[in-house]
XYZ file of C-alpha atoms in Angstrom:
755
model
C 0.000 0.000 0.000
C 1.428 3.382 -0.939
C 1.750 6.528 1.091
C -1.034 9.042 0.494
C -0.274 12.693 1.346
C -2.909 14.804 3.105
C -4.820 17.309 1.013
C -3.628 20.873 1.513
C -5.706 23.809 2.713
C -5.603 25.253 -0.802
C -6.947 21.943 -2.133
C -10.024 22.243 0.115
C -10.610 25.836 -0.983
C -10.487 24.805 -4.648
C -12.856 21.908 -3.961
C -15.387 24.221 -2.303
C -15.252 26.687 -5.200
C -15.667 23.802 -7.656
C -18.928 22.781 -5.957
C -20.222 26.344 -6.285
C -19.383 26.350 -9.990
C -20.909 22.942 -10.690
C -24.180 23.746 -8.973
C -24.612 27.199 -10.479
C -24.370 30.735 -9.123
C -26.493 31.913 -6.211
C -29.877 33.165 -7.385
C -29.941 36.927 -7.908
C -33.441 37.272 -6.543
C -32.915 35.170 -3.433
C -35.543 35.389 -0.747
C -35.380 35.241 3.042
C -32.751 32.906 4.564
C -33.952 29.419 5.496
C -35.511 28.817 8.862
C -32.470 26.926 10.053
C -30.539 30.175 9.865
C -33.055 32.614 11.293
C -31.531 36.108 11.417
C -32.093 36.651 15.103
C -29.767 33.840 16.036
C -27.936 33.041 12.862
C -24.483 33.952 14.056
C -24.732 33.063 17.688
C -21.274 33.356 19.197
C -21.793 29.767 20.119
C -24.600 28.098 18.192
C -27.948 27.778 19.896
C -28.258 24.831 22.256
C -28.765 21.629 20.267
C -32.308 20.958 19.156
C -32.367 17.782 21.210
C -32.449 19.913 24.359
C -36.047 20.854 23.623
C -38.968 18.422 23.705
C -40.568 17.590 20.387
C -43.997 16.641 21.697
C -45.336 20.148 21.136
C -45.603 19.165 17.465
C -47.788 16.134 18.111
C -50.888 17.237 16.184
C -48.910 17.929 12.975
C -46.581 14.921 12.747
C -46.576 12.970 9.487
C -45.380 9.402 9.094
C -41.613 9.801 8.835
C -40.840 6.527 7.091
C -42.918 7.097 3.942
C -42.273 8.513 0.499
C -43.526 11.899 1.773
C -40.180 13.406 2.791
C -39.994 16.327 5.223
C -36.800 17.884 3.926
C -33.325 16.361 3.596
C -32.134 13.659 5.969
C -29.028 15.755 6.660
C -29.166 19.457 7.618
C -26.275 21.946 7.537
C -26.956 25.255 9.352
C -25.236 28.046 7.462
C -23.435 29.891 10.267
C -21.750 27.154 12.300
C -20.043 23.756 11.767
C -23.084 21.766 12.887
C -24.445 18.657 11.133
C -27.876 17.206 11.906
C -28.707 13.665 10.799
C -32.169 12.140 11.181
C -33.317 8.536 11.560
C -33.798 7.991 7.808
C -30.060 8.232 7.184
C -29.280 6.082 10.234
C -31.659 3.354 9.056
C -30.209 3.488 5.554
C -26.748 2.668 6.959
C -27.898 -0.414 8.933
C -25.285 0.456 11.548
C -25.208 -1.145 14.978
C -23.608 1.621 17.057
C -23.937 5.367 17.516
C -20.243 5.891 16.759
C -20.355 4.017 13.448
C -23.264 6.190 12.334
C -21.032 9.295 12.303
C -18.025 8.033 10.337
C -18.497 10.250 7.278
C -19.151 13.572 9.015
C -16.205 15.949 8.431
C -13.962 16.406 11.437
C -15.283 13.236 13.106
C -13.283 10.011 13.399
C -13.927 6.736 15.210
C -11.063 5.532 17.404
C -10.637 2.085 18.880
C -12.595 -0.934 17.777
C -13.670 -3.057 16.144
C -14.860 -4.816 19.301
C -18.100 -3.722 20.938
C -17.392 -1.138 23.644
C -13.934 -0.349 22.258
C -14.791 2.735 20.211
C -14.889 6.412 21.013
C -15.401 9.484 18.885
C -12.740 11.997 17.964
C -13.683 15.508 16.819
C -10.934 17.633 15.284
C -8.455 15.177 16.792
C -9.795 15.495 20.369
C -11.076 12.244 21.854
C -10.906 12.294 25.682
C -14.248 12.199 27.487
C -13.950 15.832 28.584
C -13.013 16.965 25.048
C -16.067 15.469 23.298
C -19.354 16.089 25.131
C -22.054 13.458 24.465
C -25.692 14.078 25.411
C -28.673 11.734 25.177
C -32.034 13.489 25.513
C -30.150 16.348 27.169
C -28.364 14.081 29.686
C -24.570 14.389 29.729
C -22.804 11.036 29.332
C -19.188 10.108 29.971
C -16.912 7.319 31.158
C -13.222 6.850 31.976
C -11.572 3.439 32.108
C -8.083 2.287 31.236
C -7.837 0.642 27.791
C -11.552 1.071 27.111
C -13.762 3.070 24.766
C -16.039 5.980 25.584
C -18.617 3.792 27.330
C -21.363 5.504 25.295
C -23.766 2.837 24.054
C -26.977 3.897 22.326
C -28.594 1.702 19.703
C -29.240 3.699 16.485
C -32.682 2.080 16.241
C -33.767 4.300 19.164
C -32.479 7.578 17.711
C -34.591 10.237 16.024
C -31.836 12.791 15.329
C -28.128 13.278 15.999
C -26.546 16.711 16.044
C -22.759 17.035 15.786
C -21.394 20.454 16.733
C -17.691 20.838 16.049
C -15.671 23.250 18.162
C -16.358 24.925 21.487
C -19.825 26.087 22.502
C -21.175 28.321 25.237
C -24.025 25.906 25.855
C -22.233 22.544 25.718
C -20.393 22.739 29.035
C -16.869 23.221 30.319
C -14.159 21.516 28.319
C -15.525 20.048 25.070
C -12.715 21.570 22.992
C -13.481 19.085 20.230
C -17.240 19.463 20.114
C -20.607 18.109 21.207
C -22.731 15.178 20.039
C -26.414 15.375 20.962
C -28.805 12.478 20.345
C -32.585 12.681 20.644
C -34.607 9.484 20.992
C -37.782 8.717 19.078
C -41.334 9.464 20.193
C -44.701 8.060 19.141
C -45.305 11.217 17.122
C -42.393 10.254 14.859
C -44.097 6.991 13.873
C -47.845 7.681 13.827
C -49.729 9.185 10.920
C -52.302 11.945 11.166
C -55.356 10.789 13.103
C -53.760 7.515 14.252
C -53.861 6.598 17.936
C -51.883 3.384 18.301
C -49.244 1.492 16.399
C -46.522 -1.132 16.538
C -43.243 -1.622 14.703
C -41.275 -4.865 14.414
C -37.788 -5.023 12.924
C -35.549 -7.995 12.232
C -31.959 -7.871 11.006
C -29.002 -10.096 10.171
C -25.278 -9.460 9.570
C -23.466 -12.273 7.777
C -19.999 -11.178 8.979
C -20.509 -12.029 12.651
C -23.976 -13.611 12.354
C -25.477 -10.738 14.320
C -29.213 -11.009 14.868
C -31.254 -7.867 15.486
C -34.727 -8.006 16.994
C -36.694 -4.859 17.748
C -40.276 -4.278 18.876
C -41.813 -0.852 19.444
C -45.284 -0.093 20.791
C -46.491 3.491 20.672
C -49.628 5.545 20.898
C -51.432 8.792 21.568
C -54.431 7.892 23.717
C -55.074 11.621 24.003
C -53.910 14.508 21.832
C -51.829 15.732 24.786
C -50.200 12.379 25.632
C -47.464 10.557 23.709
C -46.317 7.043 24.739
C -43.542 4.824 23.362
C -41.890 1.596 24.489
C -39.084 0.133 22.370
C -37.092 -3.056 22.997
C -33.965 -3.922 20.976
C -31.706 -6.985 21.218
C -28.460 -7.654 19.342
C -26.517 -10.918 19.577
C -23.571 -12.072 17.488
C -20.503 -14.299 17.291
C -16.931 -13.083 16.696
C -16.133 -10.662 13.865
C -14.605 -11.936 10.645
C -11.552 -10.034 9.367
C -10.592 -9.434 5.749
C -8.312 -12.506 5.763
C -11.296 -14.703 6.776
C -9.978 -15.265 10.319
C -12.058 -14.422 13.375
C -11.155 -11.672 15.862
C -11.118 -13.451 19.242
C -13.538 -12.368 21.950
C -15.456 -9.893 19.762
C -18.989 -11.265 20.097
C -21.899 -8.969 20.950
C -24.713 -9.438 23.441
C -26.480 -6.090 23.869
C -29.987 -5.157 24.948
C -31.554 -1.689 24.702
C -34.787 -0.341 26.141
C -36.510 3.000 25.619
C -39.495 4.217 27.616
C -40.780 7.661 26.707
C -43.703 9.822 27.798
C -44.625 13.139 26.204
C -47.134 15.475 27.846
C -48.785 18.767 26.910
C -50.500 19.887 30.137
C -51.359 23.210 28.458
C -50.948 24.761 25.040
C -47.911 26.610 26.400
C -46.100 23.794 28.212
C -44.591 20.566 26.859
C -42.795 17.837 28.791
C -40.687 14.883 27.669
C -39.763 12.131 30.117
C -37.487 9.336 28.932
C -35.663 6.317 30.300
C -32.949 4.736 28.147
C -31.439 1.407 29.209
C -28.375 -0.302 27.743
C -27.370 -3.739 29.050
C -24.740 -6.247 27.998
C -23.327 -9.411 29.534
C -22.259 -11.121 31.583
C -20.063 -12.230 28.687
C -16.399 -12.964 28.053
C -14.533 -9.886 26.795
C -10.973 -8.613 26.772
C -9.958 -6.317 29.609
C -7.960 -4.369 27.009
C -10.565 -3.936 24.266
C -8.450 -1.391 22.370
C -5.620 -3.658 21.330
C -5.318 -6.709 23.527
C -5.478 -10.426 22.900
C -6.649 -13.345 25.057
C -3.011 -14.256 25.801
C -1.648 -10.865 26.904
C -1.083 -9.762 30.504
C -4.526 -8.133 30.781
C -6.342 -11.298 29.730
C -10.039 -12.096 29.454
C -12.723 -10.935 31.876
C -16.381 -11.657 32.384
C -17.908 -8.234 31.793
C -21.342 -6.878 32.690
C -22.448 -3.365 31.712
C -25.617 -1.632 32.891
C -26.279 1.913 31.706
C -29.522 3.714 32.595
C -30.345 7.331 31.710
C -33.353 9.278 32.992
C -34.269 12.629 31.487
C -36.965 15.255 32.053
C -37.108 18.159 29.610
C -39.626 20.960 29.289
C -40.412 23.941 27.088
C -42.641 26.765 28.291
C -43.624 29.328 25.648
C -46.478 31.452 27.069
C -48.822 32.667 24.356
C -49.469 35.782 26.430
C -45.751 36.647 26.222
C -44.834 35.618 22.659
C -41.289 36.991 22.871
C -40.291 34.715 25.778
C -39.436 31.010 25.955
C -38.126 28.930 28.854
C -36.651 25.449 28.605
C -34.821 23.156 30.944
C -33.388 19.703 31.574
C -33.091 17.504 34.646
C -31.257 14.259 33.959
C -29.278 11.497 35.592
C -27.122 8.817 34.013
C -25.954 5.752 35.960
C -23.394 3.376 34.483
C -22.056 0.255 36.186
C -19.283 -1.825 34.624
C -18.121 -4.984 36.405
C -15.131 -7.051 35.263
C -14.426 -10.443 36.861
C -11.033 -11.925 36.055
C -9.274 -15.120 37.153
C -5.483 -14.811 36.993
C -3.474 -17.993 36.611
C -0.155 -16.568 35.420
C 1.693 -17.548 38.613
C 0.622 -20.285 41.073
C 1.822 -18.186 44.021
C -0.280 -15.193 42.972
C -3.563 -16.795 41.906
C -6.321 -14.268 42.363
C -9.959 -13.916 41.386
C -10.217 -10.170 40.805
C -13.233 -7.883 40.545
C -12.923 -4.474 38.880
C -15.958 -2.370 39.703
C -16.646 1.022 38.050
C -19.715 3.097 38.908
C -20.495 6.447 37.311
C -23.304 8.868 38.091
C -23.650 12.056 36.044
C -26.315 14.611 36.983
C -27.349 17.351 34.554
C -29.444 20.413 35.410
C -30.069 23.232 32.937
C -32.428 26.189 32.742
C -32.416 28.603 29.801
C -34.517 31.628 28.977
C -34.771 33.193 25.514
C -36.155 36.634 24.759
C -36.646 37.950 21.214
C -37.216 41.574 20.254
C -37.832 43.420 17.006
C -37.783 47.138 16.316
C -37.954 48.152 12.680
C -35.039 46.587 10.772
C -33.354 45.474 13.993
C -33.864 42.049 15.579
C -32.332 40.894 18.845
C -32.218 37.719 20.903
C -30.893 37.343 24.434
C -30.306 33.901 25.952
C -29.445 33.454 29.615
C -29.038 30.217 31.491
C -27.726 28.229 34.405
C -26.044 24.856 33.974
C -24.702 22.322 36.440
C -23.051 18.998 35.614
C -21.815 16.690 38.368
C -19.793 13.545 37.630
C -19.430 11.148 40.572
C -17.086 8.212 40.034
C -16.411 5.210 42.258
C -13.775 2.707 41.121
C -12.799 -0.344 43.170
C -10.503 -3.315 42.624
C -11.058 -6.370 44.856
C -8.432 -9.138 45.122
C -9.175 -12.554 46.558
C -5.450 -13.194 47.016
C -4.265 -11.437 50.219
C -0.808 -10.963 48.673
C -2.323 -8.183 46.591
C -4.002 -6.387 49.499
C -2.492 -3.241 51.050
C -2.730 -3.647 54.841
C -2.452 0.133 55.350
C -5.707 0.637 53.394
C -7.797 -2.076 55.055
C -10.505 0.433 56.006
C -11.000 1.279 52.318
C -12.002 -1.991 50.622
C -11.304 -1.977 46.916
C -8.858 0.941 47.057
C -6.664 1.283 43.975
C -4.399 4.289 43.675
C -4.259 3.876 39.906
C -8.092 3.970 39.621
C -9.040 6.784 42.021
C -12.626 7.534 43.057
C -13.719 11.152 43.008
C -16.109 13.735 41.656
C -15.950 16.692 39.310
C -18.568 19.408 39.176
C -19.134 22.418 36.966
C -21.588 25.220 37.748
C -21.975 27.864 35.057
C -23.795 31.083 34.245
C -24.298 31.604 30.499
C -25.228 34.784 28.649
C -25.487 35.236 24.873
C -26.592 38.298 22.851
C -27.451 38.349 19.135
C -28.200 41.545 17.223
C -29.221 41.520 13.539
C -29.404 44.660 11.436
C -29.868 44.156 7.732
C -27.335 41.653 6.361
C -25.165 41.648 9.510
C -25.479 39.764 12.788
C -23.199 40.419 15.754
C -23.087 37.918 18.595
C -21.379 38.371 21.942
C -21.565 35.889 24.791
C -19.735 34.269 27.658
C -19.992 31.532 30.250
C -18.572 31.728 33.754
C -17.663 28.361 35.296
C -16.956 27.387 38.871
C -15.087 24.083 38.712
C -14.688 21.606 41.570
C -12.709 18.349 41.691
C -12.625 16.260 44.842
C -10.940 12.974 45.737
C -12.884 10.336 47.660
C -12.284 7.216 49.732
C -8.767 5.907 50.082
C -7.356 8.480 47.667
C -8.592 11.366 49.830
C -7.190 9.603 52.917
C -3.722 9.278 51.342
C -3.691 12.918 50.251
C -4.932 14.317 53.560
C -2.413 12.209 55.470
C 0.399 13.756 53.411
C -0.967 17.285 53.772
C -1.871 17.489 50.079
C -5.203 19.173 49.181
C -7.808 16.565 48.206
C -10.185 19.215 46.840
C -9.418 21.540 43.926
C -11.549 24.554 43.016
C -11.091 27.268 40.423
C -13.056 29.656 38.194
C -12.786 30.271 34.469
C -14.567 32.483 31.952
C -15.158 31.532 28.312
C -16.041 34.548 26.135
C -17.082 34.306 22.499
C -17.774 36.810 19.730
C -18.993 36.298 16.159
C -19.905 38.310 13.085
C -22.066 37.055 10.197
C -22.508 38.857 6.879
C -25.078 37.738 4.302
C -25.062 38.375 0.576
C -28.307 37.796 -1.326
C -29.651 35.934 1.736
C -28.403 32.556 0.440
C -24.666 33.204 0.838
C -23.171 33.929 4.259
C -19.773 34.288 5.897
C -19.188 33.965 9.649
C -16.057 34.580 11.683
C -15.987 33.476 15.304
C -13.410 33.898 18.066
C -13.747 32.103 21.405
C -11.850 31.110 24.523
C -12.412 27.833 26.378
C -10.691 25.717 28.994
C -10.128 22.018 29.620
C -10.138 20.746 33.215
C -8.170 17.527 33.836
C -10.021 14.234 34.220
C -10.592 12.657 37.638
C -8.035 10.045 36.571
C -5.496 12.750 35.777
C -6.155 14.722 38.948
C -5.916 11.933 41.503
C -4.091 8.889 40.134
C -0.888 7.928 41.965
C 0.566 6.635 38.719
C 0.650 9.911 36.797
C 3.187 12.553 35.879
C 4.396 13.149 39.444
C 5.241 9.489 39.888
C 7.811 9.563 37.081
C 9.521 12.871 37.939
C 11.472 13.117 41.194
C 11.091 16.896 41.537
C 7.330 16.690 40.982
C 7.134 13.675 43.291
C 8.574 15.772 46.112
C 6.016 18.526 45.429
C 3.228 15.928 45.706
C 4.084 15.147 49.336
C 5.622 11.877 48.119
C 2.166 10.525 47.270
C 2.615 10.560 43.498
C -0.708 12.462 43.330
C -0.275 16.005 42.078
C -3.656 17.205 40.832
C -3.327 20.315 42.997
C -0.319 21.326 40.855
C -2.177 21.181 37.538
C -3.407 24.199 35.625
C -6.408 23.872 33.304
C -5.502 23.973 29.639
C -6.735 27.162 27.926
C -7.668 27.172 24.235
C -8.272 30.080 21.861
C -10.270 29.144 18.776
C -10.766 31.080 15.547
C -13.281 29.815 12.965
C -14.279 31.071 9.548
C -17.392 29.572 7.938
C -18.556 30.196 4.376
C -21.925 28.745 3.363
C -24.252 28.732 0.389
C -27.700 27.376 1.263
C -30.234 28.398 -1.419
C -33.750 28.697 -0.111
C -35.243 27.956 -3.514
C -34.824 24.566 -5.115
C -31.893 24.167 -7.468
C -32.469 21.820 -10.424
C -35.505 20.489 -8.556
C -33.607 19.655 -5.356
C -32.292 21.230 -2.164
C -28.609 22.147 -1.991
C -26.541 22.871 1.117
C -22.814 23.685 1.029
C -20.511 24.851 3.799
C -16.774 25.203 4.389
C -15.147 25.858 7.772
C -11.528 26.709 8.516
C -10.317 26.688 12.111
C -7.242 27.345 14.214
C -6.883 26.414 17.894
C -4.011 27.449 20.172
C -3.881 25.657 23.530
C -1.558 26.691 26.363
C -0.604 24.918 29.618
C -0.577 21.501 27.899
C -0.852 19.015 30.765
C 1.706 16.535 29.394
C 4.368 19.251 29.586
C 4.223 19.628 33.382
C 7.629 19.976 35.007
C 9.174 21.323 38.214
C 11.309 24.476 38.064
C 12.857 25.999 41.197
C 10.467 24.212 43.519
C 7.277 25.024 41.611
C 5.358 23.328 38.819
C 5.018 24.729 35.315
C 3.179 23.660 32.162
C 5.090 25.385 29.349
C 3.625 23.293 26.533
C 1.683 24.990 23.740
C -0.256 23.165 21.025
C -1.151 24.623 17.643
C -3.983 22.892 15.796
C -5.574 23.888 12.498
C -7.736 22.315 9.846
C -10.630 22.582 7.429
C -14.027 20.946 6.945
C -16.002 20.941 3.711
C -19.533 19.596 3.599
C -22.153 19.500 0.853
C -25.572 17.887 0.596
C -28.020 17.695 -2.299
C -31.457 16.105 -2.011
C -33.607 15.569 -5.122
C -36.805 13.536 -5.554
C -34.854 11.112 -7.785
C -31.312 11.210 -6.369
C -29.236 12.470 -3.456
C -25.609 13.224 -2.617
C -23.439 13.940 0.432
C -19.812 15.061 0.339
C -17.448 15.484 3.296
C -13.778 16.497 3.220
C -11.743 17.315 6.322
C -8.231 17.416 7.678
C -6.527 18.442 10.913
C -2.857 19.046 11.720
C -1.166 19.864 15.007
C 2.208 20.454 16.576
C 3.385 21.026 20.123
C 6.148 23.163 21.571
C 7.679 22.146 24.897
C 5.133 19.334 24.948
C 7.327 16.613 26.411
C 8.928 13.594 24.785
C 5.750 11.932 23.503
C 3.299 14.718 22.644
C 0.650 11.930 22.336
C -2.136 14.321 21.336
C -0.327 14.980 18.050
C 0.115 11.260 17.333
C -3.577 10.613 18.048
C -4.697 12.782 15.117
C -6.741 10.984 12.447
C -5.781 11.109 8.793
C -7.613 13.342 6.357
C -11.106 12.245 5.301
C -12.819 12.333 1.929
C -16.282 10.772 1.906
C -18.895 10.768 -0.850
C -22.388 9.267 -0.862
C -24.445 9.003 -4.051
C -27.877 7.437 -4.295
C -30.919 7.198 -6.543
C -34.656 6.714 -6.012
C -36.867 4.604 -8.265
C -40.502 3.570 -8.730
C -42.087 6.559 -6.983
C -39.433 6.440 -4.244
C -40.253 2.843 -3.365
C -36.712 1.727 -4.201
C -33.541 3.481 -3.086
C -30.003 2.426 -4.048
C -26.621 3.986 -3.458
C -22.980 3.746 -2.509
C -20.733 5.397 0.038
C -17.002 5.820 -0.573
C -14.523 6.862 2.120
C -10.841 7.636 1.712
C -8.719 8.171 4.823
C -5.275 9.722 4.501
C -2.144 8.259 6.043
C -1.331 9.378 9.583
C 1.766 9.652 11.765
C 1.604 7.412 14.805
C 3.655 5.644 17.476
C 4.551 1.975 17.380
C 6.558 -0.793 18.938
C 9.389 -2.610 17.224
C 7.134 -4.066 14.526
C 4.103 -2.977 12.507
C 1.626 -5.247 10.744
C 2.312 -4.876 7.005
C -1.382 -4.228 6.286
C -1.397 -1.443 8.898
C 1.628 0.686 8.041
C 5.394 0.956 8.157
C 8.125 2.262 10.454
C 9.713 5.584 9.490
C 13.034 4.884 11.197
C 12.613 7.742 13.690
C 13.015 6.793 17.371
C 11.907 9.102 20.205
C 13.940 9.652 23.408
C 11.596 7.276 25.269
C 12.425 4.551 22.701
C 8.988 4.688 21.080
C 9.172 4.401 17.305
C 7.411 6.668 14.846
C 5.375 4.938 12.140
C 3.079 5.769 9.252
C -0.356 4.155 9.445
C -1.905 3.595 6.041
C -5.256 5.196 5.383
C -7.860 2.821 3.929
C -10.229 3.263 1.024
C -13.598 1.747 1.919
C -16.686 1.237 -0.255
C -20.162 0.587 1.180
C -23.294 -0.294 -0.816
C -26.911 0.080 0.297
C -30.450 -0.368 -1.012
C -34.012 -0.330 0.311
C -37.349 -1.511 -1.056
C -40.690 -0.319 0.276
C -42.658 -3.493 -0.317
C -45.844 -1.948 1.055
C -46.623 1.413 2.625
C -45.122 0.389 5.981
C -43.070 -2.669 5.133
C -39.458 -1.909 4.213
C -36.579 -4.225 3.310
C -33.063 -2.774 3.608
C -29.814 -4.394 2.520
C -26.269 -3.079 2.726
C -22.710 -4.269 2.217
C -20.044 -2.623 4.375
C -16.449 -2.776 3.171
C -17.691 -4.247 -0.101
C -14.153 -4.672 -1.488
C -13.029 -6.509 1.674
C -10.267 -3.961 2.329
C -7.648 -5.087 4.855
C -6.657 -2.214 7.168
C -6.276 -1.270 10.823
C -8.375 0.983 13.024
C -7.211 4.066 14.940
C -6.075 2.960 18.379
C -7.103 6.040 20.354
C -4.536 5.164 23.042
C -1.143 6.907 23.310
C -0.968 7.520 19.584
C -0.750 3.850 18.627
C -2.062 1.720 15.767
C -5.286 -0.178 16.364
C -6.481 -3.677 15.540
C -7.398 -5.080 12.109
C -10.830 -3.860 11.026
C -13.774 -6.089 10.193
C -13.960 -7.547 6.700
C -16.877 -7.474 4.274
C -20.274 -7.460 6.007
C -23.609 -7.997 4.236
C -26.578 -6.810 6.299
C -30.335 -7.106 5.945
C -33.223 -5.640 7.951
C -36.969 -6.004 7.515
C -39.297 -3.581 9.296
C -43.068 -3.933 9.489
C -45.294 -1.249 11.010
C -48.908 -1.787 11.966
């Protein structure tokens, strides 16, 4: 396989201009901008809170059947003033994908790291992939998980999703951190499935994947017993054997046994108030899995565990828009997510150290938000003011229990399960948010800021060790995150937006309180930590300055009988106080590292009654100064992405066929002494820590898909992923390494019947 250079910034500019030329010039007599880019909020300094934060049940009386030939706009939406992509359930169903992460592979700036095992993947946005860098929300509930050699822990079956919104870059409304971006998923409601005048319904879906013999079974019951009540219950089960690779071998311990449940209630107590209450359950196991799902094997030192995962999310969202005060709207979220992961492992590597171990992780994340929006209009001037309060609390308890007393620490007997490398603790962010938007003619100016009070606190045995050494076990600080933006419109359809923002990244609980971190490998820092090896009190939050320029052409009128959306974004991010660069100078800690990151994202979508097209092109580059020997964030960057989807519709839209082509560029990565020949090659460069630099080959993957509407509500879908059976390796997502071989060709089929 040959080396493929990354496209240059000039290449992306030329590609964007080419799309404009091919699709024609913007109409001279363009009308008002589309609703998705309403003037009052079009250039919000940080885009409006994701649409999933607001209940949808207020539209109950007007919902049409979504899965029919009557299409309510394109399946993918590109707002003109910000790098946001919205994907609805039609596109998710067309892909026949089994995970939320896989559903986002061809969105510019987004990459999937880890895999291909279930639970091994996590999302990377603009090269950021840690749980605090990419904020994930399900029905407004913040989700997150930290575990050594594991994925993101986010597990939501695509069959339950109504829409996904991917917002790249920092946002006033997303929360502290989230330098990469935010992913917001909204689950389905009965209103999304029922036709006008219908009260009750049921949907059954069956699927099969010939690669790993995965069997999908889904049953949904839904209804509107009253025009103000919306009910839905959905049950989904997925079971499979091990994945087959391109060379026809099986990837050991890669079987799936996952069960999803969705319970949702929508209420309209009055014409002004809507409520959505949801419960999302994700269960898997107990089943044999690798402790190291990112790159391990059954014979390595981590070995095989019996893993059980239980993830339950409760959410209550409301919207209050009083008809007596038409310029005011209130909305809020109260949510809680509980995740429990239990690993049971029997070690038999040494007869004198036999131990039946239990690794127990428990996460609880509470989300509380309240926002108020006020809109005003005076002549040619329009204004919108958004103010809100937001609180997110992440409480983590991690325990390791050994049956062999040789592993026990007698000094920590009063803290059963204590593990200094897996510290328990909590992090909490409380924020005040204010955003102003003023539109006058073709210009919109947006100014906003959020003010965060951040708290991190050690618990259990970790707090005991720190307090005993006189080291603070609680860390508190404040940060502000201002943002300003300017949007100019030409002929209503063409717009340009420039945005400048400041954000910060607090360290993870793991980074704050582990005794196996940076202070444990540096004698001078170790002394500053009170000889505990825990030095979270020495850390400074990383601070990032982001500049974005977005150019969009979104004609309101149809072009050649279809709807066109095009957008290009160029960004630059400078981050100071890089955590990996921490060092001790003259008895005090410093973080001199600075990271420079820049890239571009091009996106285009065209939806016609007879054919459709999506195009995504993105790249990101980074370098660090004074970033330490490894600078792992730079080696974790994905390669460039070029993705194109082209499809056609036949027989009055009863048949849909298409293909999806993805080309990933080569990437620079870290490696051991050898590299699989199908994965990449060594460059010959060796770092001071003896890690070797390698080039990981970027794959070229072709997917095929088709659907046939046999009857009005009976649909057969087939797809072939990796149709050419390309042999390549995934992105590791851990310390800049190369991942495992990816799955080979997979033919999938689903049949859905609605009654």
